PDB file of C-alpha atoms in Angstrom:
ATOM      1  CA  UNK A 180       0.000   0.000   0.000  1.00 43.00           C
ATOM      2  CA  UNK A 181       1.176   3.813  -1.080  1.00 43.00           C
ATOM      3  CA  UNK A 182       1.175   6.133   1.609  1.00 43.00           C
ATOM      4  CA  UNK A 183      -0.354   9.630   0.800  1.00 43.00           C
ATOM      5  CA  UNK A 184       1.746  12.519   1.570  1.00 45.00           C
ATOM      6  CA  UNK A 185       0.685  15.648   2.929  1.00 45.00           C
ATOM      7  CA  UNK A 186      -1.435  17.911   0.877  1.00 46.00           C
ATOM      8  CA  UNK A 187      -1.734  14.781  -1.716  1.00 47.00           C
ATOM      9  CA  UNK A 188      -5.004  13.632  -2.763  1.00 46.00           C
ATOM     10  CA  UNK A 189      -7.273  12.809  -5.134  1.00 48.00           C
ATOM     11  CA  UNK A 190      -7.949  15.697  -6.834  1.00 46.00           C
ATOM     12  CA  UNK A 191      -4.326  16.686  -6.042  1.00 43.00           C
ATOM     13  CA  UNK A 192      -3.733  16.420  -9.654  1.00 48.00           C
ATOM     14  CA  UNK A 193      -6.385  18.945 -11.258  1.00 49.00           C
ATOM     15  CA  UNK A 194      -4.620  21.859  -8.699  1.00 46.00           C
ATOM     16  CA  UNK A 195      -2.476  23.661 -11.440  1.00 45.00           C
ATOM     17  CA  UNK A 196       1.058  24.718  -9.912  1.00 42.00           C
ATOM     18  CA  UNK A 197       2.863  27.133 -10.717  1.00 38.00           C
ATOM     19  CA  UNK A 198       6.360  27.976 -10.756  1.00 41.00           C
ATOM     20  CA  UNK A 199       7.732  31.397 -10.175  1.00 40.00           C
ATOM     21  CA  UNK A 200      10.272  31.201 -12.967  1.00 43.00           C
ATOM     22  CA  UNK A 201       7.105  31.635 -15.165  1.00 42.00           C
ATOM     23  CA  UNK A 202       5.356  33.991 -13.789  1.00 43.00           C
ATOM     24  CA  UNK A 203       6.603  37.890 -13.889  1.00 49.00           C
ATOM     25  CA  UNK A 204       7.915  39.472 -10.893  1.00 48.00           C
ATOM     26  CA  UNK A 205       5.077  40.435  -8.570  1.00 51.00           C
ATOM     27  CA  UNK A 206       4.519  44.088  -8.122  1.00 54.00           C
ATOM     28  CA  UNK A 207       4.967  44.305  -4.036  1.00 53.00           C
ATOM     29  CA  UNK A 208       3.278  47.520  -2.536  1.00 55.00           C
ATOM     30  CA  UNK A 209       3.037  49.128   0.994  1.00 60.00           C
ATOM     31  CA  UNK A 210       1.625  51.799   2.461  1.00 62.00           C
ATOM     32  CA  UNK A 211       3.350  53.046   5.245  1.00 64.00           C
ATOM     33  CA  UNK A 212       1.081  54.205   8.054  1.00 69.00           C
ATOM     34  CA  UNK A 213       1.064  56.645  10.883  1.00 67.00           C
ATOM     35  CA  UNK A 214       4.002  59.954  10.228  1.00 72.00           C
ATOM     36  CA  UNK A 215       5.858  57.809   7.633  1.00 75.00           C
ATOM     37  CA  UNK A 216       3.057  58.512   5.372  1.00 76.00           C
ATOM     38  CA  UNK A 217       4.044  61.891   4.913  1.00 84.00           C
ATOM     39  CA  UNK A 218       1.203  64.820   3.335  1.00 89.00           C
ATOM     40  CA  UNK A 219      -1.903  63.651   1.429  1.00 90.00           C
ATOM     41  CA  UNK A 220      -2.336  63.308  -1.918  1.00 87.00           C
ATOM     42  CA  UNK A 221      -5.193  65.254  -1.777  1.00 86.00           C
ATOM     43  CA  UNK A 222      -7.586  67.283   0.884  1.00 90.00           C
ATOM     44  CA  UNK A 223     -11.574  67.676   0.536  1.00 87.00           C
ATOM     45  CA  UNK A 224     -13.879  68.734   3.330  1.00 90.00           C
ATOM     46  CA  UNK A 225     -11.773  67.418   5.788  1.00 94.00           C
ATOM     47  CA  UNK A 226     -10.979  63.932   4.298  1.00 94.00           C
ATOM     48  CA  UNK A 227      -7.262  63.185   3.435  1.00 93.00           C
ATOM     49  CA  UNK A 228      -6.323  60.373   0.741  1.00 89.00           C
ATOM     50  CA  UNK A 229      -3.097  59.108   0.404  1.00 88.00           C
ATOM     51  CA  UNK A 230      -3.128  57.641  -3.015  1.00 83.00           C
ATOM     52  CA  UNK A 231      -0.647  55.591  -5.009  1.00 81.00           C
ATOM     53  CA  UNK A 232      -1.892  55.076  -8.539  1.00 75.00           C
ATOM     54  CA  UNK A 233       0.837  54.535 -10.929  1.00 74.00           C
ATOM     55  CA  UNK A 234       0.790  50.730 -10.862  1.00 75.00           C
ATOM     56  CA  UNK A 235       0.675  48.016 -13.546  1.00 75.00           C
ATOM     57  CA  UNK A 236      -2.724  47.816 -15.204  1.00 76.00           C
ATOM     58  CA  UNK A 237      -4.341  50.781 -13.864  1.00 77.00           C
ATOM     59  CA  UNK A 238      -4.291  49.245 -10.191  1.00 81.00           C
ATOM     60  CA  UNK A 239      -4.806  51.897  -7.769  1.00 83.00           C
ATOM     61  CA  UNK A 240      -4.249  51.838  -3.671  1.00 87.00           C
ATOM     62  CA  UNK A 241      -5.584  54.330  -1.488  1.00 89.00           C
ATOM     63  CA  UNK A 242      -5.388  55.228   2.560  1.00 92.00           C
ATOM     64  CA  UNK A 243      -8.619  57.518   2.878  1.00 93.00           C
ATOM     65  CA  UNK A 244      -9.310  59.063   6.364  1.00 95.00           C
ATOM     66  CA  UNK A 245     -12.941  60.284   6.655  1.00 96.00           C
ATOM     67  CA  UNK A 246     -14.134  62.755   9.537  1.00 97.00           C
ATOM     68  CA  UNK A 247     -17.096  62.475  11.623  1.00 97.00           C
ATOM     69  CA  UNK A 248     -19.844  64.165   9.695  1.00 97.00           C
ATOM     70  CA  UNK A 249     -18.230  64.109   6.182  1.00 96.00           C
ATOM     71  CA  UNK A 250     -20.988  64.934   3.861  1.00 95.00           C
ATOM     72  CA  UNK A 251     -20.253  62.914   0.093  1.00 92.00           C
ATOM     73  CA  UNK A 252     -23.658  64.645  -1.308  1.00 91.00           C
ATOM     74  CA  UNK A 253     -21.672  68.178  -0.643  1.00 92.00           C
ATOM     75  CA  UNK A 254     -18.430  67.789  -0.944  1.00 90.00           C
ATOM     76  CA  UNK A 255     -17.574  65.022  -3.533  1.00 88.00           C
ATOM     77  CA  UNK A 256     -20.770  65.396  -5.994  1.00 87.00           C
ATOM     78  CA  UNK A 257     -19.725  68.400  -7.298  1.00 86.00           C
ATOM     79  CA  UNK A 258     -16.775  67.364  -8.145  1.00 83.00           C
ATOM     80  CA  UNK A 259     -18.550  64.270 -10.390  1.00 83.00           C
ATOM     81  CA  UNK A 260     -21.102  66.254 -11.494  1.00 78.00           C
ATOM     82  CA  UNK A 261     -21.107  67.468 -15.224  1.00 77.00           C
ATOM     83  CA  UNK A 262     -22.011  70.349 -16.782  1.00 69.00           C
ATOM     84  CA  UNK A 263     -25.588  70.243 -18.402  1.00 74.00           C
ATOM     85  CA  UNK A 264     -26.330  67.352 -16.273  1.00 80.00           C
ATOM     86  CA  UNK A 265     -27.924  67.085 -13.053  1.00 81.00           C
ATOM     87  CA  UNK A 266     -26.193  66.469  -9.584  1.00 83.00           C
ATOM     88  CA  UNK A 267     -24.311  63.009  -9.003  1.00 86.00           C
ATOM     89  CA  UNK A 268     -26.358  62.158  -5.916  1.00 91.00           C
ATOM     90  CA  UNK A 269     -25.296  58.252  -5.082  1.00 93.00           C
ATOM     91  CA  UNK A 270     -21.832  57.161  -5.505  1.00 91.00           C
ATOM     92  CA  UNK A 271     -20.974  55.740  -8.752  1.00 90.00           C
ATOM     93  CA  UNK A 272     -18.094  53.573  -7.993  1.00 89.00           C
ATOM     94  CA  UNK A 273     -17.644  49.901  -6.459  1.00 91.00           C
ATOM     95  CA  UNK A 274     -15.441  49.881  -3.314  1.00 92.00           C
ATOM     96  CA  UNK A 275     -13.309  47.320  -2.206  1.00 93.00           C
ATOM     97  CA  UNK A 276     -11.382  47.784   0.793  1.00 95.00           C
ATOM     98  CA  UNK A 277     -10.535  47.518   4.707  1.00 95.00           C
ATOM     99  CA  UNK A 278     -11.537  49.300   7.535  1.00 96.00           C
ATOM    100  CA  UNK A 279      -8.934  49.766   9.683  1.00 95.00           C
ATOM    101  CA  UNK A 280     -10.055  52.275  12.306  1.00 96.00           C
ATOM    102  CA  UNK A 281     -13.834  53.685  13.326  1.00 98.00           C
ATOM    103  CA  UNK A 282     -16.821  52.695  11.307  1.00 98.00           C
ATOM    104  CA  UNK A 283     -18.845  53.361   8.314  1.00 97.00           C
ATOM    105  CA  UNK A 284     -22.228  53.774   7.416  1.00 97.00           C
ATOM    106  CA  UNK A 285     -23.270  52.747   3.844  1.00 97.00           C
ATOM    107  CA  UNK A 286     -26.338  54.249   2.932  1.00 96.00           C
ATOM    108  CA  UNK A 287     -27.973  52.229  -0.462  1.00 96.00           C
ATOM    109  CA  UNK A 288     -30.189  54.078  -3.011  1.00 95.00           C
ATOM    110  CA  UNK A 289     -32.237  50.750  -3.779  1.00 95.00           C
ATOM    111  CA  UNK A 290     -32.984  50.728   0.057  1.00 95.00           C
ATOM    112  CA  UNK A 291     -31.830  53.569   2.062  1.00 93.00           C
ATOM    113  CA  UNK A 292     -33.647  52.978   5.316  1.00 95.00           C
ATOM    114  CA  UNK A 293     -31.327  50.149   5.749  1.00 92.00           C
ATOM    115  CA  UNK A 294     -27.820  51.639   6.353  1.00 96.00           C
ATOM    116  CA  UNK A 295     -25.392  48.697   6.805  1.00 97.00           C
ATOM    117  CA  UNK A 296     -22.672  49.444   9.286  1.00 97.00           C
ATOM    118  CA  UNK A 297     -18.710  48.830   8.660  1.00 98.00           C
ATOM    119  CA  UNK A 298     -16.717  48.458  11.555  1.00 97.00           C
ATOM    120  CA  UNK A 299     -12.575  48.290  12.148  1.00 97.00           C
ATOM    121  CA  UNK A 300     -11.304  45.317  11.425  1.00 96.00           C
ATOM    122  CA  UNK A 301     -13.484  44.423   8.391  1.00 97.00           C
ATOM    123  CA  UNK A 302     -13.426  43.998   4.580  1.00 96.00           C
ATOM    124  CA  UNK A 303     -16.443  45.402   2.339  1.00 96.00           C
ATOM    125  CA  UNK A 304     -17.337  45.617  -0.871  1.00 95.00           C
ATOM    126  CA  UNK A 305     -19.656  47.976  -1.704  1.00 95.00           C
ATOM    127  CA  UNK A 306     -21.541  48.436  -4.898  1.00 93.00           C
ATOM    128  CA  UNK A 307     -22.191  51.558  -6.833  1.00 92.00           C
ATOM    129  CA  UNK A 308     -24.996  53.579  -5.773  1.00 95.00           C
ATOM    130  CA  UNK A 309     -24.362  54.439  -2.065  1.00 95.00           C
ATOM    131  CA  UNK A 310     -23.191  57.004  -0.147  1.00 95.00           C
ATOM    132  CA  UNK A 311     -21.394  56.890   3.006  1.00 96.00           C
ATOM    133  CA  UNK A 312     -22.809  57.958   6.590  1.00 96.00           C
ATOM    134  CA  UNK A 313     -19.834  58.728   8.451  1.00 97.00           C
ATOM    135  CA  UNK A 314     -20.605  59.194  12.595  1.00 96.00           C
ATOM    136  CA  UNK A 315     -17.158  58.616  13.477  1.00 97.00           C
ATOM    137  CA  UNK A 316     -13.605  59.325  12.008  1.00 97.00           C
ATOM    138  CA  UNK A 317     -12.752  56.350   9.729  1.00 97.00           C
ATOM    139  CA  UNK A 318      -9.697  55.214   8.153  1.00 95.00           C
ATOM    140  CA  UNK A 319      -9.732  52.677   4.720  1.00 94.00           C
ATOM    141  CA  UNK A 320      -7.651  50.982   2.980  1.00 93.00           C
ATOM    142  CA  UNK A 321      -8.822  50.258  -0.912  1.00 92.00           C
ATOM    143  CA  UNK A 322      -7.914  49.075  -3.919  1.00 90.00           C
ATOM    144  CA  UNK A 323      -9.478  49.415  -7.233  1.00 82.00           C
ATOM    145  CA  UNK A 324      -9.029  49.893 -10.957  1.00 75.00           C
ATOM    146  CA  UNK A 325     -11.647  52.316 -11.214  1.00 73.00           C
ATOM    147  CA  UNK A 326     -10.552  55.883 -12.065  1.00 69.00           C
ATOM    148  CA  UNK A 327     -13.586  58.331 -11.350  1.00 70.00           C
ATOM    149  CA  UNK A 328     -12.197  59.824  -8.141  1.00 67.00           C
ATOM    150  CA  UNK A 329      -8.625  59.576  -9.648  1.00 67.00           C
ATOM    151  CA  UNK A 330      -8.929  61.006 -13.456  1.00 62.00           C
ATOM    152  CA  UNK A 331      -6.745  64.230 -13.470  1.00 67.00           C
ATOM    153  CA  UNK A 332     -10.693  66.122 -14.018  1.00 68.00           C
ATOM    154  CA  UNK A 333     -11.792  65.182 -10.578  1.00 63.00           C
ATOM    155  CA  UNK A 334      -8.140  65.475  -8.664  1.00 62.00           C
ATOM    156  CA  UNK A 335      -8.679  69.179 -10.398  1.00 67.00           C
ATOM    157  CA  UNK A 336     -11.400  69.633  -8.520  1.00 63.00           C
ATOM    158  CA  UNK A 337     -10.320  68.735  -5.109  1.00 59.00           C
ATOM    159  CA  UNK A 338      -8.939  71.447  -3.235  1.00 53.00           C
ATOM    160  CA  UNK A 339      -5.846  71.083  -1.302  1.00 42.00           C
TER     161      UNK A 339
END
């Protein structure tokens, strides 16, 4: 009788593996935290983002601290908003990130009595059409390909 070794099995064989001599060299990135962070990217009603955007296929991180009372519909849908059109009123991007301090209400425009809370310490993923709820001081982690808050239009917008 063959003994199995660890991690062998029987569907052992359809797990690909990979080697790293075939794969390019991984992009590492870190975000420093606390004073090694340095100034923020950017300042808008009293939120600061730290953002590094210059990686390989549009990948984007960002260190966002939001104050208590933050208001998105007044401070960040103007800067959407288009001429001739009306005002950007729910948050048209996906977010994908991690709470690391405070919490987070997420207000939802398909059922906005319902405000699901984030605290520290967790992950979300939050569709577009939202807007966040902020009762606390909040800082996030997140990561995204998305460029709406990032596109040189909007960053032109956001006053230091």
């Amino acid at each position: 009788k063959k003994k199995a070794q660890a991690g062998a099995g029987p569907d052992s064989a359809r797990i690909p593996t990979y080697q790293l001599s075939n794969m390019a060299s991984p992009d590492v990135v870190c975000q420093p935290c606390g004073s090694a962070l340095g100034a923020p990217t950017k300042e808008f009603g009293g939120a600061k983002m730290w953002l590094k955007k210059d990686l390989p296929d549009g990948r984007q991180v960002q260190r966002i601290f939001i104050p208590k009372g933050f208001d998105w519909v007044k401070t960040i849908s103007p800067m959407l908003s288009k001429a001739g059109e009306g005002p950007v009123m729910w948050c048209p991007v996906t977010h994908f990130g991690y709470l690391e301090s405070g919490s987070m209400g997420i207000k939802f425009k398909d059922d906005p009595d319902n405000i699901k809370i984030i605290k520290a310490g967790e992950t979300y993923l939050v569709p577009p059409g939202h807007i966040p709820i902020m009762n606390e001081d909040a800082v996030m982690v997140e990561f995204t390909q998305d460029t709406t808050y990032t596109n040189a239009e909007v960053q032109a917008k956001m006053k230091d």
